[in-house]
mmCIF file of C-alpha atoms in Angstrom:
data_model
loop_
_atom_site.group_PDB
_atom_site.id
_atom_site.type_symbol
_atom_site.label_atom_id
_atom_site.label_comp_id
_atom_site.label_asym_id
_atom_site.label_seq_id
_atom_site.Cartn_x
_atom_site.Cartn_y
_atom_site.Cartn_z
ATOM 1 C CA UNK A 1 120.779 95.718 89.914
ATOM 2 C CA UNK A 2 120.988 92.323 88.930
ATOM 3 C CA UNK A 3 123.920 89.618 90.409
ATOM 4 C CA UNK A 4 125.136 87.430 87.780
ATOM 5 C CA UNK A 5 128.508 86.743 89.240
ATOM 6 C CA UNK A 6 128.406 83.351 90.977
ATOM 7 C CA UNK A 7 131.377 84.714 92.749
ATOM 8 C CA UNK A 8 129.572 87.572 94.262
ATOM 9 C CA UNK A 9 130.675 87.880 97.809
ATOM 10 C CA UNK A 10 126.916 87.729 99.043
ATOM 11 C CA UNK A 11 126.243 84.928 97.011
ATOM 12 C CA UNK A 12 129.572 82.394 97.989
ATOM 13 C CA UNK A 13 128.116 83.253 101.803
ATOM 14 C CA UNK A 14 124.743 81.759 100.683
ATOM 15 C CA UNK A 15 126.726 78.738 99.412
ATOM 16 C CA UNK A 16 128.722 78.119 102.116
ATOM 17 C CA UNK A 17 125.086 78.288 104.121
ATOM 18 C CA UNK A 18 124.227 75.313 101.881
ATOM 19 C CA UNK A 19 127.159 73.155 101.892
ATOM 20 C CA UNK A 20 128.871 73.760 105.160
ATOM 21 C CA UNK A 21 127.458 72.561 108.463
ATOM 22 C CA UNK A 22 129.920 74.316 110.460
ATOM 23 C CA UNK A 23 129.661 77.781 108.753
ATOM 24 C CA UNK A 24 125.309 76.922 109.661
ATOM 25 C CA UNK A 25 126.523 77.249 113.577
ATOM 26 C CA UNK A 26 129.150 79.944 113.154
ATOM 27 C CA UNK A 27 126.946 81.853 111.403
ATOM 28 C CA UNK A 28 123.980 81.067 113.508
ATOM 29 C CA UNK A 29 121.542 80.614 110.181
ATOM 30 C CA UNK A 30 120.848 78.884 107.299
ATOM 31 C CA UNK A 31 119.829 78.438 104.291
ATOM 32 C CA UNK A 32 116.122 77.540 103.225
ATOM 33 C CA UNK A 33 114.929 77.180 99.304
ATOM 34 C CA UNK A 34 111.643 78.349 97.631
ATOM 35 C CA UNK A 35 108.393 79.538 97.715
ATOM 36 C CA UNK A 36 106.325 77.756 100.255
ATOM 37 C CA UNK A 37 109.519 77.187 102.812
ATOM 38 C CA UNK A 38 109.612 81.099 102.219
ATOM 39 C CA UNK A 39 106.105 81.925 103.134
ATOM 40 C CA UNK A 40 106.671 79.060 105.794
ATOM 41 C CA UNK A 41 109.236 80.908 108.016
ATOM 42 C CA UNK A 42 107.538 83.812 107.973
ATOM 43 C CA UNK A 43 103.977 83.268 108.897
ATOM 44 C CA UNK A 44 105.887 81.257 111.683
ATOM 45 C CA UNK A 45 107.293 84.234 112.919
ATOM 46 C CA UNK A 46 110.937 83.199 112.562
ATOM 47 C CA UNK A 47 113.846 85.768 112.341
ATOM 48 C CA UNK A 48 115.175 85.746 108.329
ATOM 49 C CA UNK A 49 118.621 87.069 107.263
ATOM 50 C CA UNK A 50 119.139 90.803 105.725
ATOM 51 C CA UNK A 51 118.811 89.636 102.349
ATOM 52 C CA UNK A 52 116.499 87.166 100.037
ATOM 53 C CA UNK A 53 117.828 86.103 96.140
ATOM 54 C CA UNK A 54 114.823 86.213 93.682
ATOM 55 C CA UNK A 55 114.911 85.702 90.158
ATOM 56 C CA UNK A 56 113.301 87.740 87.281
ATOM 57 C CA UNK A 57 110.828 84.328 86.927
ATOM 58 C CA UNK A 58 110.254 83.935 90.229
ATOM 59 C CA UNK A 59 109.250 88.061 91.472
ATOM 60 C CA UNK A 60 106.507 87.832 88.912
ATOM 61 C CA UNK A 61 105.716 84.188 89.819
ATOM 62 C CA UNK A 62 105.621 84.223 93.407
ATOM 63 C CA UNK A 63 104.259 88.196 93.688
ATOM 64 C CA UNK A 64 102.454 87.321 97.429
ATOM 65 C CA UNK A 65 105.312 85.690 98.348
ATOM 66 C CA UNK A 66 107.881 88.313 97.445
ATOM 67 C CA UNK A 67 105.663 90.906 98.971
ATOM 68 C CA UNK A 68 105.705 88.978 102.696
ATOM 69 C CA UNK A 69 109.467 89.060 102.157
ATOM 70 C CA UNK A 70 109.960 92.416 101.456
ATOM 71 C CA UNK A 71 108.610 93.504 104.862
ATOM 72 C CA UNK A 72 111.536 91.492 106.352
ATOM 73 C CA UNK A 73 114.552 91.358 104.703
ATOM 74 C CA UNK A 74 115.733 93.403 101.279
ATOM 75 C CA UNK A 75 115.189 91.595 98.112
ATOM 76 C CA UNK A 76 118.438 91.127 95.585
ATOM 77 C CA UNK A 77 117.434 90.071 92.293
ATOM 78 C CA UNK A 78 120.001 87.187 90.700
ATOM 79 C CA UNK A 79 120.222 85.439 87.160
ATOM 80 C CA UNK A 80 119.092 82.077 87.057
ATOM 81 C CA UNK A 81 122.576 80.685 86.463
ATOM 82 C CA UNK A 82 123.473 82.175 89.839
ATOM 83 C CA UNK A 83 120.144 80.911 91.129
ATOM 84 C CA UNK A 84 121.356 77.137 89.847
ATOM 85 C CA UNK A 85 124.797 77.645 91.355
ATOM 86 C CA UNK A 86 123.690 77.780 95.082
ATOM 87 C CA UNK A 87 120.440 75.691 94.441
ATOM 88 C CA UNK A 88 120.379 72.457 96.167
ATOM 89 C CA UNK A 89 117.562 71.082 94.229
ATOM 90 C CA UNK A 90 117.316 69.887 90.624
ATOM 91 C CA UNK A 91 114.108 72.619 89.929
ATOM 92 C CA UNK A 92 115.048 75.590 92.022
ATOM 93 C CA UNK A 93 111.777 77.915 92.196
ATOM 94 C CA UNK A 94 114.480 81.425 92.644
ATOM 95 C CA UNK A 95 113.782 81.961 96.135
ATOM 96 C CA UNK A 96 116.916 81.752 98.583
ATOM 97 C CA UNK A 97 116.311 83.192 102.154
ATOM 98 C CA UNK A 98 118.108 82.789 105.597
ATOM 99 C CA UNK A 99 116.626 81.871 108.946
ATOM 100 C CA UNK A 100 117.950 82.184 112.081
ATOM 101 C CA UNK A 101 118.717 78.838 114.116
ATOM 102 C CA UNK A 102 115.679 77.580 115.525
ATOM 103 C CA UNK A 103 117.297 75.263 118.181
ATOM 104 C CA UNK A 104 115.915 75.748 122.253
ATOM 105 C CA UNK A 105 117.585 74.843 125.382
ATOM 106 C CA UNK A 106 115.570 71.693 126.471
ATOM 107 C CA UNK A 107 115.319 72.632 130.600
ATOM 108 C CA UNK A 108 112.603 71.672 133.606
ATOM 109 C CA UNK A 109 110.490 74.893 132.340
ATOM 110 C CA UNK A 110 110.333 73.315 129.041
ATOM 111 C CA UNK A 111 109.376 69.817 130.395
ATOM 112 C CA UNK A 112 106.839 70.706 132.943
ATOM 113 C CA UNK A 113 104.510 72.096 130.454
ATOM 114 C CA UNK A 114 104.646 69.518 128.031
ATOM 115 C CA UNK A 115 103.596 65.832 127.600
ATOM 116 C CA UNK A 116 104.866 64.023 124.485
ATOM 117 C CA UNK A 117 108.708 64.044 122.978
ATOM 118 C CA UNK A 118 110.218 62.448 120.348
ATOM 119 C CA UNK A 119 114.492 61.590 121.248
ATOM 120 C CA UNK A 120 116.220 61.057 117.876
ATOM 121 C CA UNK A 121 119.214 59.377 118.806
ATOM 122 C CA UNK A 122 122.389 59.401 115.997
ATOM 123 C CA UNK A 123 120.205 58.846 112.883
ATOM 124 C CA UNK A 124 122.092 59.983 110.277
ATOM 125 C CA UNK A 125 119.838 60.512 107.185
ATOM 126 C CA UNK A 126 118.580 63.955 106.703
ATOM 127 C CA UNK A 127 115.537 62.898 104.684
ATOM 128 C CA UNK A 128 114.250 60.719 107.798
ATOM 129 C CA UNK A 129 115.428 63.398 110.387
ATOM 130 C CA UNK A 130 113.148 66.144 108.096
ATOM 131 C CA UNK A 131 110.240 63.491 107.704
ATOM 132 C CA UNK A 132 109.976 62.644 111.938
ATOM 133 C CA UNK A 133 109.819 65.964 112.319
ATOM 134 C CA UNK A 134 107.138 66.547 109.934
ATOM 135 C CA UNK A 135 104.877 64.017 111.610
ATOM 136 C CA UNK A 136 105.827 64.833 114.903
ATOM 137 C CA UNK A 137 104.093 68.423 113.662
ATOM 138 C CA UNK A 138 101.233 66.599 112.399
ATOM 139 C CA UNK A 139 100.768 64.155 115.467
ATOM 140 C CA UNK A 140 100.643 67.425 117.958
ATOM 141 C CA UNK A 141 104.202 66.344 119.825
ATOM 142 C CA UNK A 142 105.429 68.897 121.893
ATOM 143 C CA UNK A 143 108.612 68.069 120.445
ATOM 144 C CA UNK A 144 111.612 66.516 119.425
ATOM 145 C CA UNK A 145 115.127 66.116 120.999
ATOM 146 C CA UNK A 146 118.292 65.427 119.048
ATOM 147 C CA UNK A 147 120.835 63.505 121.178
ATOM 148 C CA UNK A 148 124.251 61.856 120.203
ATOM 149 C CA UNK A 149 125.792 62.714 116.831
ATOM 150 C CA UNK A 150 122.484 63.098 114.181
ATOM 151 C CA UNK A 151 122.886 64.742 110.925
ATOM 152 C CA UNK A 152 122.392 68.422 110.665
ATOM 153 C CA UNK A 153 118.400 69.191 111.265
ATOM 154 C CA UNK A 154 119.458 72.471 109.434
ATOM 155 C CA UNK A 155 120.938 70.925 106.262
ATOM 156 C CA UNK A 156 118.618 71.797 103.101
ATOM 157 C CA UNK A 157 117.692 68.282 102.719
ATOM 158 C CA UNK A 158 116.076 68.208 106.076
ATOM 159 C CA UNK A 159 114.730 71.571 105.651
ATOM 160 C CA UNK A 160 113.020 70.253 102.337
ATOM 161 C CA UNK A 161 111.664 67.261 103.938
ATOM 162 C CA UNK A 162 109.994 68.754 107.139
ATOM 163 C CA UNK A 163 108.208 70.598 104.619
ATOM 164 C CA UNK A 164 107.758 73.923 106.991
ATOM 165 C CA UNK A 165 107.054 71.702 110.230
ATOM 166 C CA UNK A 166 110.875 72.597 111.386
ATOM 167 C CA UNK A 167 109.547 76.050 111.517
ATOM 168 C CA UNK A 168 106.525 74.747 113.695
ATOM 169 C CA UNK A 169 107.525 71.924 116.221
ATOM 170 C CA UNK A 170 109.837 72.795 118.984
ATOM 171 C CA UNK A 171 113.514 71.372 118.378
ATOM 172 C CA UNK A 172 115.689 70.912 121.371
ATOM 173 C CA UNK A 173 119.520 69.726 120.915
ATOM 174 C CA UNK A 174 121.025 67.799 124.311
ATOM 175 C CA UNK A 175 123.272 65.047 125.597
ATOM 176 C CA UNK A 176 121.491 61.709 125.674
ATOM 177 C CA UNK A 177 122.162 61.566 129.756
ATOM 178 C CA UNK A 178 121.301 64.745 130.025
ATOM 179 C CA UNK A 179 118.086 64.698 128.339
ATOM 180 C CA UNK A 180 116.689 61.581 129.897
ATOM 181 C CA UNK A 181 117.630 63.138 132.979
ATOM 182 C CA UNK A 182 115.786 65.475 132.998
ATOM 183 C CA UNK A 183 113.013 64.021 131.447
ATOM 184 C CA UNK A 184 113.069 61.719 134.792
ATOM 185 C CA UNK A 185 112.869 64.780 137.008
ATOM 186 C CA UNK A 186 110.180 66.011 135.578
ATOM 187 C CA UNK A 187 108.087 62.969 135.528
ATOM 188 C CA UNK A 188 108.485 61.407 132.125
ATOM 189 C CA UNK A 189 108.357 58.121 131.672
ATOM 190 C CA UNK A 190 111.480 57.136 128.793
ATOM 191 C CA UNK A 191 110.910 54.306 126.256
ATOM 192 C CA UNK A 192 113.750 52.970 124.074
ATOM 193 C CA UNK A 193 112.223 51.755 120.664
ATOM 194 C CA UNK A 194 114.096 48.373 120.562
ATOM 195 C CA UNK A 195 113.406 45.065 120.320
ATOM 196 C CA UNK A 196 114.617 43.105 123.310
ATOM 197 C CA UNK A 197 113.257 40.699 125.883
ATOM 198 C CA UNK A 198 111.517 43.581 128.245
ATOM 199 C CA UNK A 199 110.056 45.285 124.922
ATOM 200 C CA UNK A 200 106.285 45.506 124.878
ATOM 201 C CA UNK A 201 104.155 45.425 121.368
ATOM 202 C CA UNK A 202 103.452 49.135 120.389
ATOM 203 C CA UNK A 203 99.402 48.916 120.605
ATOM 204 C CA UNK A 204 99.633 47.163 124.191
ATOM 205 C CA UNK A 205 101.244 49.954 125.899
ATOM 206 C CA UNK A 206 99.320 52.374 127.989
ATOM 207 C CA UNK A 207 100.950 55.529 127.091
ATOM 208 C CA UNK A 208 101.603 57.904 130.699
ATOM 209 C CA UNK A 209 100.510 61.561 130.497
ATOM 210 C CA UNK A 210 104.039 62.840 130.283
ATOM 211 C CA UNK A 211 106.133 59.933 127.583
ATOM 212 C CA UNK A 212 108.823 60.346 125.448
ATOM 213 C CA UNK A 213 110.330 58.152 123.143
ATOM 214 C CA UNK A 214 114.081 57.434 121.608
ATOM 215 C CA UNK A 215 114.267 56.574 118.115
ATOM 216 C CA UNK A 216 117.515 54.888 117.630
ATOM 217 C CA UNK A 217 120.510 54.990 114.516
ATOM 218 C CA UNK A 218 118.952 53.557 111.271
ATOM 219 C CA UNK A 219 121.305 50.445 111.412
ATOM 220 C CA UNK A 220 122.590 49.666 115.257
ATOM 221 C CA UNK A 221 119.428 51.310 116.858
ATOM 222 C CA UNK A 222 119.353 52.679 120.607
ATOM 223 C CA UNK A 223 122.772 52.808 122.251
ATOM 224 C CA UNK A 224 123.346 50.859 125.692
ATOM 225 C CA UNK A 225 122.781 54.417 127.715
ATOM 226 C CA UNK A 226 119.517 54.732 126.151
ATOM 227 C CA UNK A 227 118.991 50.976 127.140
ATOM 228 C CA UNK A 228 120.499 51.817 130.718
ATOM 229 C CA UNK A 229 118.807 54.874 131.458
ATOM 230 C CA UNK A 230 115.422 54.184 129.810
ATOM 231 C CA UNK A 231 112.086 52.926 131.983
ATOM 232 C CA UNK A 232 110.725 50.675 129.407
ATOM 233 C CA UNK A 233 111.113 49.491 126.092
ATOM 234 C CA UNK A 234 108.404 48.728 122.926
ATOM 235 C CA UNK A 235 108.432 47.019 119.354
ATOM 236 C CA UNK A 236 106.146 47.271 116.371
ATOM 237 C CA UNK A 237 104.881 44.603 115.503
ATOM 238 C CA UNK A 238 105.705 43.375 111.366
ATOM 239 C CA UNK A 239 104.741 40.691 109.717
ATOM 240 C CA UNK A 240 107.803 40.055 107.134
ATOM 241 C CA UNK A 241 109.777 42.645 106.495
ATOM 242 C CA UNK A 242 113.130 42.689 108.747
ATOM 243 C CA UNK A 243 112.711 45.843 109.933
ATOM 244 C CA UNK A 244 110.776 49.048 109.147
ATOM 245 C CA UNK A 245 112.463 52.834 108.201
ATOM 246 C CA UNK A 246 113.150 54.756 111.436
ATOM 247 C CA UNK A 247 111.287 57.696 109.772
ATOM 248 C CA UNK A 248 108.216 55.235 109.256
ATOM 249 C CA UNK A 249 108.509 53.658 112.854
ATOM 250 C CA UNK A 250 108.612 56.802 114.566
ATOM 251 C CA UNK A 251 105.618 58.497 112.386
ATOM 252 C CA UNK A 252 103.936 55.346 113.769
ATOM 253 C CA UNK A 253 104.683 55.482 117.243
ATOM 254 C CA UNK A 254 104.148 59.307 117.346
ATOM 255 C CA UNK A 255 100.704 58.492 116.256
ATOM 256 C CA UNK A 256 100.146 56.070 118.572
ATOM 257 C CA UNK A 257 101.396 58.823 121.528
ATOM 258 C CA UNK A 258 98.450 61.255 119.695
ATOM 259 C CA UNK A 259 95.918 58.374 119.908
ATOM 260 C CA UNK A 260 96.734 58.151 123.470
ATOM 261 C CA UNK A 261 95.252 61.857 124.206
ATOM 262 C CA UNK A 262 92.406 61.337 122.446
#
């Protein structure tokens, strides 16, 4: 049986997945778009909803795929006008799963057996949330810690963006005092990425074994806690642009914390 109401009571839940962040936390899951993202969650082990929506094109497309996601979840074939309805991208490949929230408690256990974190601190653009954690993936950083008011790490454009790392890397959700903390307490050294009079050039600093790092709001940067509660603070160095993406500065400074181990 085929869905081809867009008003199909399954199918406004998906939706609502999609467009609502609220609904994402009441529900505790959400929604995650095609093929790869699909194959993704699963050989990542994460926990998918009871249902996937698969189109005609895409079951004889994507046959490996729909075969992985027919051991978890029950497959419910839609049209592709229904498929275009709760698509958020302009090409939709007619794969829709769920995934459980992938969030963790950030606590001392978590700390003491890890060395590197990224802190994103209010940024608000998905795309550069989704693209941090993608390099933070690539870079080996045990993780990354969203403080203050960021945009949804579980909206579809961030999803899309981390490109399957979000299933991967370790994402931890805290108050900004909080998290520095505890980073403190369990031996961390805290660096605000800011330029100020106590900064020091990113290429100068001698990393310690245990570092994290706060990646500030795309236009007012690190907030005065962060300043306040932070050990140290470091720049990179440009040459004439005014300033540089925070997605781009932290891809560089989490390879500069990989460098550091090796």
């Amino acid at each position: 049986m085929e869905i081809t109401s867009k008003q199909n009571t399954y199918i406004k839940e998906y939706r609502k997945l999609v467009e609502q962040r609220k609904y994402r936390r009441q529900s505790g899951f959400f929604a995650c778009e095609g093929a790869k993202l699909a194959a993704e969650a699963i050989n990542s082990g994460c926990e998918l909803g009871e249902l996937a929506f698969v189109t005609a094109n895409a079951a004889q497309k994507y046959p490996d795929v729909i075969n992985l996601l027919s051991e978890k979840c029950r497959i419910v074939t839609i049209s592709e006008e229904v498929a275009d309805s709760i698509s958020d991208t302009k090409s939709p490949q007619g794969i829709f799963i769920t995934v459980r929230h992938l969030d963790k408690i950030l606590n001392l256990s978590t700390i003491d057996n890890s060395r590197q974190f990224i802190i994103l601190e209010n940024l608000q653009d998905m795309g550069n949330i989704g693209t941090i954690i993608r390099s933070c993936d690539a870079f080996s950083i045990d993780g990354v810690i969203i403080v203050g008011e960021c945009a949804d790490v579980f909206a579809p454009k961030t999803v899309r963006s981390a490109m399957g790392s979000l299933f991967r890397l370790p994402i931890y959700f805290s108050d900004t005092e909080q998290a520095i903390t505890l980073l403190h307490k369990g031996g961390f050294t805290v660096y605000s990425a800011e330029l100020s009079d106590r900064s020091v050039r990113l290429g100068e600093v001698q990393f310690p074994e245990k570092t994290a790092v706060v990646i500030g709001n795309e236009g007012n940067g690190v907030t005065d806690t962060v300043k306040r509660l932070s050990d140290k603070s470091l720049f990179i160095p440009i040459d004439s642009a005014e300033s540089l993406n925070a997605s781009v500065a932290a891809s560089v400074i989490a390879w500069e914390l990989h460098r550091s181990r090796v």
